[in-house]
Amino acid sequence: MNDRNLRLLSIADPVISDIERHEAIVTIHAELDRLVHTSPYILEAEIYLPASERKISSSSTIFEQLPKPEYDALKAVKNRFDNPFIYWHGRLFISFPYSSMAIMGDQEPVFVIGVELNLEQLRDALAGFAIGGSGGSMLIDQDGRWRIAGNGHLLPQAGIDAATAGLTADAPAATAEKWIEGRKYWIAAERSKTMGVTLLSYMPESDILGSLVQYRIWYWVLAVLSVLMIALFAYWIFLQIHQPMRRLMRAFQKVENGNWKLALVHRRQDEFGHLYSQFNSMVAKIDELVHEVYEQQYRANLSELRQLQSQINPHF
């Protein structure tokens, strides 16, 4: 707005030479082209010159006739610092009329800078706020003149009113829960004072909690599987360790009670198989030693008895 060539062309156009006019137009066109390439959200930039009834555009047509309906729509902005947006025939502009007297409505603007925004890029950006297929987000003009949805799904007016009812200058953000068309929505809204628009995000409660329900189901499935695996592992430990150990302990108790004819059978070739084999060898060895001791004692007793008998017989 403070470009020297723009001021020269808008104010002194009747008195400047054709060369100066051409140089100013080319310079302004280059500035507009650079402006368009600064952001993917800018589709086109234009300057409207009502005095000469011309328009300078960043497109291929540099200097063309002033489109009166489009110019009238863009100059109607009331406050370029609070709400510079103009929605006209399905196109969204940021409008900057010069000067302040023109905005107040007392004078015709010296010139108007119009920046057309790329609605497809805006919709793609708004679609990035959505989580799931049924939620969405949208930009809403504070005066309710236009709204842009991220994925083509517009929230009903009841939901918009419920979310924006509590927005004030002191509280620019609000949340609401609203039943709409039989579904409960969670709605969050935040208003930009400097841009005059409200960003609204909404989603059915079922979609937000749906993932939690799914995680809860998986949690219980994993919990049941964990308990089952622990039970199976405990049973396996019982079969592999506790049961063979209990058999071995019972066998020792029987040996303590004098049962020397005991033999343990273990079909697996593992540590318990080795222990059972050694236990059987030990019991057999103990039984053999017991019999040897018994026989030795028997023979000693028998020999002593015979000696006593031989001593007694002469007396009779």
XYZ file of N, CA, C and O in Angstrom, residues 45-200:
624
model
N -3.414 -11.848 -6.954
C -3.371 -10.520 -6.333
C -3.678 -9.473 -7.409
O -3.155 -9.549 -8.530
N -4.510 -8.502 -7.062
C -4.959 -7.504 -8.029
C -5.021 -6.133 -7.367
O -5.225 -6.020 -6.155
N -4.852 -5.087 -8.194
C -4.992 -3.708 -7.733
C -6.018 -3.023 -8.633
O -5.904 -3.055 -9.869
N -7.010 -2.419 -7.999
C -8.094 -1.750 -8.717
C -7.862 -0.241 -8.658
O -7.718 0.327 -7.573
N -7.846 0.394 -9.823
C -7.619 1.840 -9.927
C -8.894 2.484 -10.473
O -9.137 2.508 -11.687
N -9.740 3.001 -9.576
C -11.012 3.554 -10.049
C -10.859 4.833 -10.881
O -11.681 5.095 -11.761
N -9.820 5.612 -10.624
C -9.660 6.868 -11.361
C -9.441 6.616 -12.846
O -10.016 7.296 -13.708
N -8.616 5.630 -13.169
C -8.343 5.301 -14.581
C -9.196 4.147 -15.078
O -9.057 3.725 -16.235
N -10.058 3.594 -14.166
C -10.929 2.466 -14.504
C -10.125 1.295 -15.083
O -10.469 0.707 -16.103
N -9.064 0.986 -14.378
C -8.199 -0.107 -14.798
C -7.905 -1.020 -13.607
O -8.064 -0.640 -12.435
N -7.416 -2.230 -13.951
C -7.017 -3.198 -12.929
C -5.674 -3.799 -13.321
O -5.468 -4.196 -14.472
N -4.757 -3.841 -12.354
C -3.464 -4.499 -12.547
C -3.533 -5.840 -11.834
O -3.853 -5.913 -10.646
N -3.236 -6.906 -12.582
C -3.392 -8.255 -12.047
C -2.065 -8.998 -12.093
O -1.203 -8.719 -12.927
N -1.925 -9.961 -11.202
C -0.737 -10.814 -11.212
C -0.822 -11.898 -12.270
O 0.163 -12.596 -12.517
N -1.989 -12.024 -12.907
C -2.160 -13.036 -13.947
C -1.542 -12.552 -15.257
O -0.876 -11.518 -15.320
N -1.778 -13.294 -16.305
C -1.169 -12.963 -17.592
C -1.668 -11.633 -18.152
O -0.941 -10.920 -18.846
N -2.930 -11.303 -17.865
C -3.474 -10.020 -18.317
C -3.066 -8.952 -17.309
O -3.647 -8.840 -16.227
N -2.070 -8.160 -17.668
C -1.478 -7.235 -16.693
C -2.376 -6.041 -16.433
O -2.719 -5.724 -15.295
N -2.780 -5.356 -17.484
C -3.499 -4.085 -17.359
C -4.799 -4.224 -18.136
O -4.796 -4.276 -19.375
N -5.927 -4.279 -17.435
C -7.188 -4.537 -18.100
C -8.259 -3.604 -17.564
O -8.048 -2.842 -16.615
N -9.422 -3.702 -18.169
C -10.546 -2.854 -17.795
C -11.014 -3.204 -16.380
O -11.007 -4.356 -15.964
N -11.406 -2.179 -15.644
C -11.847 -2.374 -14.259
C -13.176 -3.139 -14.237
O -14.171 -2.670 -14.814
N -13.223 -4.316 -13.571
C -14.502 -5.036 -13.432
C -15.328 -4.387 -12.320
O -15.034 -4.547 -11.141
N -16.361 -3.654 -12.704
C -17.098 -2.829 -11.752
C -17.776 -3.636 -10.639
O -17.654 -3.272 -9.456
N -18.486 -4.745 -10.928
C -19.114 -5.482 -9.811
C -18.092 -6.019 -8.817
O -18.303 -5.973 -7.594
N -16.978 -6.524 -9.315
C -15.944 -7.051 -8.425
C -15.327 -5.941 -7.590
O -15.097 -6.092 -6.380
N -15.093 -4.800 -8.213
C -14.529 -3.653 -7.498
C -15.490 -3.148 -6.434
O -15.070 -2.855 -5.297
N -16.778 -3.042 -6.755
C -17.770 -2.585 -5.776
C -17.839 -3.530 -4.572
O -18.042 -3.085 -3.438
N -17.678 -4.823 -4.819
C -17.727 -5.791 -3.710
C -16.511 -5.649 -2.814
O -16.623 -5.684 -1.576
N -15.330 -5.443 -3.405
C -14.117 -5.392 -2.602
C -13.964 -4.078 -1.835
O -13.372 -4.051 -0.758
N -14.488 -3.010 -2.370
C -14.346 -1.738 -1.666
C -15.311 -1.613 -0.492
O -15.228 -0.655 0.271
N -16.227 -2.580 -0.354
C -17.246 -2.502 0.692
C -16.745 -2.990 2.044
O -17.519 -3.045 3.008
N -15.465 -3.366 2.162
C -14.951 -3.824 3.445
C -15.030 -2.683 4.457
O -14.748 -1.531 4.152
N -15.434 -3.037 5.678
C -15.673 -2.012 6.694
C -14.437 -1.736 7.547
O -14.193 -0.612 7.957
N -13.674 -2.794 7.832
C -12.491 -2.604 8.685
C -11.427 -3.598 8.244
O -11.571 -4.793 8.463
N -10.382 -3.090 7.597
C -9.368 -3.983 7.061
C -8.471 -4.568 8.141
O -7.672 -5.453 7.873
N -8.570 -4.093 9.385
C -7.739 -4.614 10.466
C -8.498 -5.588 11.354
O -7.881 -6.341 12.100
N -9.816 -5.582 11.315
C -10.614 -6.512 12.112
C -11.245 -7.614 11.269
O -11.357 -8.747 11.729
N -11.659 -7.286 10.072
C -12.292 -8.279 9.211
C -12.070 -7.883 7.755
O -12.921 -7.240 7.134
N -10.919 -8.246 7.195
C -10.613 -7.801 5.832
C -11.173 -8.725 4.749
O -10.878 -8.528 3.571
N -11.966 -9.730 5.112
C -12.395 -10.733 4.141
C -13.670 -10.302 3.427
O -14.596 -9.750 4.028
N -13.709 -10.587 2.131
C -14.884 -10.372 1.303
C -15.159 -11.670 0.547
O -14.278 -12.193 -0.147
N -16.359 -12.208 0.713
C -16.759 -13.418 -0.010
C -17.721 -13.001 -1.109
O -18.807 -12.477 -0.847
N -17.292 -13.230 -2.341
C -18.066 -12.727 -3.477
C -18.090 -13.790 -4.580
O -17.048 -14.224 -5.077
N -19.308 -14.234 -4.927
C -19.516 -15.196 -6.011
C -18.627 -16.435 -5.869
O -17.975 -16.867 -6.818
N -18.593 -16.995 -4.644
C -17.827 -18.208 -4.422
C -16.331 -18.005 -4.357
O -15.567 -18.985 -4.387
N -15.879 -16.775 -4.257
C -14.451 -16.466 -4.170
C -14.211 -15.675 -2.886
O -15.026 -14.830 -2.494
N -13.075 -15.933 -2.240
C -12.744 -15.288 -0.973
C -11.553 -14.362 -1.183
O -10.499 -14.778 -1.667
N -11.748 -13.074 -0.813
C -10.719 -12.046 -0.999
C -10.334 -11.453 0.350
O -11.141 -11.402 1.287
N -9.097 -10.989 0.432
C -8.682 -10.050 1.473
C -8.569 -8.689 0.797
O -7.801 -8.520 -0.148
N -9.355 -7.728 1.277
C -9.462 -6.433 0.609
C -8.820 -5.336 1.459
O -9.025 -5.274 2.677
N -8.035 -4.470 0.776
C -7.383 -3.340 1.439
C -7.675 -2.059 0.654
O -6.908 -1.692 -0.230
N -8.785 -1.393 0.950
C -9.042 -0.102 0.285
C -8.154 0.997 0.869
O -7.846 1.006 2.060
N -7.758 1.917 0.021
C -6.986 3.079 0.460
C -7.769 4.315 0.020
O -8.187 4.429 -1.150
N -8.122 5.204 0.907
C -7.538 5.424 2.232
C -8.576 5.142 3.307
O -9.619 4.567 3.033
N -8.300 5.628 4.536
C -9.219 5.390 5.644
C -10.562 6.063 5.425
O -11.601 5.565 5.866
N -10.571 7.188 4.747
C -11.834 7.881 4.478
C -12.723 7.032 3.561
O -13.940 7.060 3.677
N -12.091 6.286 2.662
C -12.877 5.420 1.790
C -13.518 4.291 2.583
O -14.658 3.887 2.307
N -12.811 3.770 3.588
C -13.372 2.702 4.408
C -14.558 3.217 5.216
O -15.548 2.525 5.428
N -14.448 4.454 5.653
C -15.554 5.047 6.412
C -16.744 5.354 5.533
O -17.833 5.661 6.022
N -16.589 5.318 4.225
C -17.710 5.497 3.317
C -17.929 6.902 2.824
O -18.905 7.170 2.130
N -17.003 7.811 3.127
C -17.189 9.187 2.713
C -16.593 9.488 1.344
O -17.004 10.444 0.672
N -15.613 8.699 0.931
C -14.928 8.966 -0.333
C -14.748 7.677 -1.124
O -14.791 6.577 -0.576
N -14.515 7.859 -2.425
C -14.163 6.730 -3.278
C -12.709 6.357 -2.995
O -11.853 7.217 -2.829
N -12.370 5.061 -2.924
C -10.977 4.678 -2.667
C -10.041 5.182 -3.764
O -10.422 5.264 -4.938
N -8.841 5.544 -3.367
C -7.819 5.885 -4.346
C -7.430 4.646 -5.137
O -7.266 4.673 -6.353
N -7.297 3.540 -4.422
C -7.087 2.244 -5.056
C -7.500 1.168 -4.056
O -7.659 1.433 -2.857
N -7.686 -0.044 -4.544
C -8.052 -1.190 -3.712
C -7.122 -2.346 -4.071
O -6.978 -2.683 -5.248
N -6.502 -2.906 -3.044
C -5.690 -4.107 -3.242
C -6.543 -5.314 -2.850
O -7.044 -5.386 -1.717
N -6.713 -6.231 -3.778
C -7.492 -7.438 -3.522
C -6.625 -8.682 -3.677
O -5.998 -8.874 -4.718
N -6.581 -9.486 -2.652
C -5.828 -10.752 -2.682
C -6.842 -11.887 -2.626
O -7.550 -12.047 -1.626
N -6.927 -12.663 -3.698
C -7.856 -13.789 -3.727
C -7.174 -15.016 -3.131
O -6.063 -15.376 -3.512
N -7.865 -15.631 -2.187
C -7.312 -16.800 -1.500
C -7.683 -18.079 -2.245
O -8.735 -18.172 -2.880
N -6.806 -19.050 -2.140
C -6.997 -20.348 -2.783
C -7.885 -21.208 -1.879
O -7.434 -21.744 -0.870
N -9.164 -21.336 -2.255
C -10.101 -22.066 -1.409
C -9.770 -23.551 -1.328
O -10.008 -24.191 -0.291
N -9.231 -24.118 -2.399
C -8.869 -25.534 -2.366
C -7.770 -25.785 -1.336
O -7.807 -26.765 -0.597
N -6.784 -24.889 -1.303
C -5.730 -25.029 -0.305
C -6.280 -24.856 1.110
O -5.878 -25.561 2.043
N -7.195 -23.916 1.272
C -7.802 -23.720 2.586
C -8.593 -24.948 3.018
O -8.524 -25.377 4.176
N -9.353 -25.523 2.071
C -10.129 -26.727 2.405
C -9.209 -27.895 2.758
O -9.506 -28.674 3.670
N -8.114 -28.027 2.027
C -7.162 -29.096 2.356
C -6.556 -28.885 3.739
O -6.358 -29.846 4.498
N -6.240 -27.628 4.060
C -5.679 -27.345 5.385
C -6.699 -27.620 6.482
O -6.365 -28.183 7.537
N -7.949 -27.241 6.249
C -8.992 -27.499 7.239
C -9.264 -28.992 7.373
O -9.586 -29.472 8.467
N -9.153 -29.727 6.259
C -9.362 -31.174 6.324
C -8.316 -31.844 7.201
O -8.562 -32.908 7.766
N -7.132 -31.223 7.325
C -6.097 -31.786 8.177
C -6.441 -31.748 9.652
O -5.836 -32.471 10.451
N -7.408 -30.919 10.053
C -7.824 -30.863 11.448
C -8.765 -32.005 11.809
O -8.958 -32.291 12.985
N -9.370 -32.625 10.807
C -10.379 -33.640 11.069
C -9.722 -34.939 11.509
O -8.636 -35.287 11.075
N -10.403 -35.666 12.388
C -9.978 -36.985 12.849
C -11.120 -37.940 12.527
O -12.178 -37.887 13.131
N -10.897 -38.801 11.564
C -11.969 -39.694 11.153
C -12.780 -39.095 10.017
O -12.577 -37.967 9.582
N -13.722 -39.877 9.517
C -14.469 -39.456 8.347
C -15.688 -38.610 8.638
O -16.184 -37.919 7.748
N -16.197 -38.615 9.865
C -17.441 -37.916 10.135
C -17.235 -36.559 10.795
O -18.169 -35.776 10.874
N -16.052 -36.276 11.295
C -15.788 -34.973 11.890
C -15.364 -33.981 10.827
O -15.378 -34.250 9.631
N -14.980 -32.801 11.252
C -14.546 -31.797 10.286
C -14.176 -30.503 10.971
O -14.172 -30.395 12.203
N -13.848 -29.527 10.148
C -13.526 -28.198 10.639
C -13.949 -27.195 9.590
O -14.085 -27.527 8.413
N -14.141 -25.960 10.019
C -14.620 -24.933 9.098
C -14.228 -23.557 9.593
O -13.993 -23.342 10.789
N -14.109 -22.645 8.646
C -13.903 -21.226 8.933
C -15.231 -20.512 8.756
O -15.921 -20.699 7.742
N -15.563 -19.657 9.720
C -16.843 -18.963 9.701
C -16.600 -17.481 9.860
O -15.848 -17.049 10.744
N -17.231 -16.694 9.018
C -17.168 -15.247 9.160
C -17.945 -14.831 10.401
O -19.002 -15.401 10.721
N -17.420 -13.851 11.125
C -18.057 -13.460 12.382
C -19.450 -12.864 12.161
O -20.277 -12.872 13.069
N -19.690 -12.371 10.951
C -21.025 -11.845 10.655
C -21.921 -12.884 10.023
O -23.073 -12.578 9.669
N -21.428 -14.107 9.845
C -22.242 -15.179 9.280
C -22.483 -15.067 7.790
O -23.415 -15.687 7.282
N -21.650 -14.301 7.057
C -21.873 -14.131 5.627
C -21.330 -15.289 4.800
O -21.801 -15.541 3.703
N -20.337 -16.000 5.321
C -19.761 -17.107 4.564
C -19.134 -18.103 5.522
O -18.849 -17.792 6.672
N -18.951 -19.298 5.029
C -18.290 -20.356 5.788
C -17.623 -21.312 4.807
O -18.126 -21.531 3.704
N -16.486 -21.860 5.209
C -15.722 -22.781 4.376
C -15.467 -24.033 5.194
O -14.905 -23.960 6.289
N -15.886 -25.174 4.684
C -15.692 -26.442 5.379
C -14.488 -27.170 4.813
O -14.161 -27.052 3.634
N -13.840 -27.940 5.690
C -12.626 -28.622 5.273
C -12.872 -29.796 4.357
O -12.083 -30.070 3.467
N -13.956 -30.518 4.553
C -14.197 -31.701 3.747
C -15.581 -31.713 3.117
O -16.106 -32.761 2.768
N -16.172 -30.565 2.990
C -17.483 -30.488 2.368
C -18.632 -30.790 3.306
O -19.784 -30.603 2.954
N -18.348 -31.279 4.519
C -19.384 -31.604 5.495
C -19.591 -30.398 6.404
O -18.765 -30.091 7.247
N -20.712 -29.708 6.215
C -21.011 -28.527 7.017
C -21.768 -28.920 8.273
O -22.714 -29.708 8.225
N -21.337 -28.375 9.387
C -22.052 -28.589 10.634
C -23.370 -27.826 10.585
O -23.414 -26.683 10.118
N -24.472 -28.424 11.031
C -25.753 -27.705 11.038
C -25.664 -26.422 11.858
O -24.820 -26.278 12.745
N -26.552 -25.498 11.549
C -26.533 -24.189 12.180
C -26.685 -24.278 13.694
O -26.123 -23.473 14.433
N -27.419 -25.285 14.168
C -27.600 -25.433 15.617
C -26.267 -25.690 16.310
O -25.997 -25.157 17.386
N -25.430 -26.493 15.690
C -24.114 -26.756 16.265
C -23.220 -25.532 16.219
O -22.457 -25.268 17.155
N -23.301 -24.775 15.136
C -22.498 -23.552 15.018
C -22.919 -22.546 16.080
O -22.076 -21.933 16.745
N -24.209 -22.376 16.246
C -24.693 -21.431 17.255
C -24.293 -21.865 18.663
O -23.933 -21.033 19.504
N -24.340 -23.186 18.935
C -23.983 -23.675 20.259
C -22.511 -23.443 20.563
O -22.138 -23.155 21.701
N -21.655 -23.566 19.535
C -20.218 -23.411 19.763
C -19.798 -21.953 19.851
O -18.868 -21.611 20.583
N -20.448 -21.093 19.104
C -20.023 -19.695 19.040
C -20.789 -18.788 19.995
O -20.479 -17.605 20.075
N -21.770 -19.335 20.704
C -22.588 -18.481 21.568
C -21.765 -17.870 22.699
O -22.004 -16.737 23.106
N -20.778 -18.601 23.200
C -20.011 -18.095 24.330
C -18.759 -17.337 23.958
O -17.977 -16.980 24.845
N -18.547 -17.078 22.672
C -17.335 -16.379 22.254
C -17.475 -14.878 22.467
O -18.423 -14.267 21.997
N -16.521 -14.313 23.189
C -16.490 -12.874 23.421
C -15.059 -12.382 23.238
O -14.140 -13.174 23.006
N -14.872 -11.086 23.349
C -13.533 -10.522 23.219
C -12.622 -10.995 24.355
O -11.421 -11.195 24.158
N -13.208 -11.189 25.537
C -12.416 -11.655 26.673
C -12.234 -13.175 26.667
O -11.300 -13.685 27.277
N -13.145 -13.884 26.031
C -13.065 -15.355 25.956
C -13.202 -15.775 24.501
O -14.295 -16.141 24.049
N -12.103 -15.707 23.734
C -12.198 -16.006 22.300
C -12.285 -17.485 21.970
O -12.457 -17.843 20.805
N -12.167 -18.374 22.966
C -12.226 -19.813 22.709
C -13.311 -20.434 23.571
O -13.578 -19.991 24.694
N -13.982 -21.449 23.031
C -15.058 -22.113 23.769
C -15.216 -23.520 23.245
O -14.830 -23.836 22.108
N -15.779 -24.383 24.078
C -16.102 -25.755 23.694
C -17.550 -26.028 24.075
O -18.093 -25.400 24.988
N -18.158 -26.969 23.369
C -19.558 -27.292 23.631
C -19.814 -28.741 23.251
O -19.109 -29.318 22.418
N -20.829 -29.326 23.909
C -21.321 -30.661 23.566
C -22.776 -30.504 23.145
O -23.585 -29.984 23.902
N -23.083 -30.968 21.956
C -24.400 -30.703 21.403
C -24.920 -31.929 20.688
O -24.194 -32.567 19.923
N -26.203 -32.247 20.955
C -26.859 -33.326 20.215
C -27.391 -32.752 18.912
O -28.203 -31.832 18.904
N -26.923 -33.294 17.791
C -27.335 -32.818 16.473
C -27.729 -34.022 15.624
O -26.918 -34.937 15.434
N -28.962 -34.021 15.173
C -29.471 -35.084 14.303
C -29.238 -36.459 14.916
O -28.811 -37.406 14.256
N -29.486 -36.554 16.225
C -29.390 -37.834 16.906
C -27.989 -38.258 17.287
O -27.809 -39.368 17.802
N -26.992 -37.414 17.071
C -25.608 -37.745 17.431
C -25.045 -36.643 18.327
O -25.335 -35.452 18.121
N -24.246 -37.059 19.300
C -23.629 -36.098 20.200
C -22.284 -35.664 19.629
O -21.420 -36.486 19.345
N -22.130 -34.346 19.467
C -20.911 -33.776 18.898
C -20.119 -33.063 19.980
O -20.677 -32.423 20.870
N -18.807 -33.167 19.868
C -17.894 -32.311 20.624
C -17.417 -31.216 19.692
O -16.868 -31.485 18.630
N -17.625 -29.962 20.083
C -17.347 -28.827 19.215
C -16.399 -27.882 19.940
O -16.591 -27.558 21.117
N -15.367 -27.432 19.229
C -14.417 -26.456 19.766
C -14.332 -25.295 18.789
O -14.261 -25.499 17.568
N -14.366 -24.076 19.307
C -14.330 -22.883 18.465
C -13.354 -21.875 19.048
O -13.212 -21.759 20.266
N -12.678 -21.162 18.149
C -11.767 -20.095 18.576
C -11.846 -18.969 17.546
O -11.738 -19.209 16.336
N -12.029 -17.766 18.047
C -12.207 -16.595 17.184
C -10.928 -15.780 17.131
O -10.250 -15.580 18.140
N -10.600 -15.323 15.931
C -9.450 -14.438 15.724
C -9.960 -13.002 15.640
O -10.686 -12.651 14.703
N -9.554 -12.186 16.588
C -10.008 -10.798 16.590
C -9.417 -10.007 15.439
O -10.083 -9.150 14.843
N -8.157 -10.307 15.090
C -7.487 -9.535 14.037
C -7.956 -9.925 12.641
O -7.742 -9.169 11.696
N -8.598 -11.100 12.494
C -9.023 -11.536 11.164
C -10.535 -11.622 11.023
O -11.045 -11.780 9.920
N -11.259 -11.559 12.137
C -12.702 -11.567 12.053
C -13.297 -12.888 11.627
O -14.400 -12.918 11.072
N -12.603 -13.978 11.868
C -13.126 -15.301 11.507
C -13.027 -16.208 12.723
O -12.279 -15.948 13.665
N -13.803 -17.273 12.686
C -13.825 -18.266 13.748
C -13.468 -19.618 13.165
O -14.025 -20.026 12.144
N -12.530 -20.292 13.806
C -12.169 -21.652 13.425
C -12.966 -22.617 14.295
O -12.922 -22.538 15.517
N -13.705 -23.502 13.628
C -14.604 -24.414 14.315
C -14.210 -25.842 13.970
O -14.074 -26.183 12.796
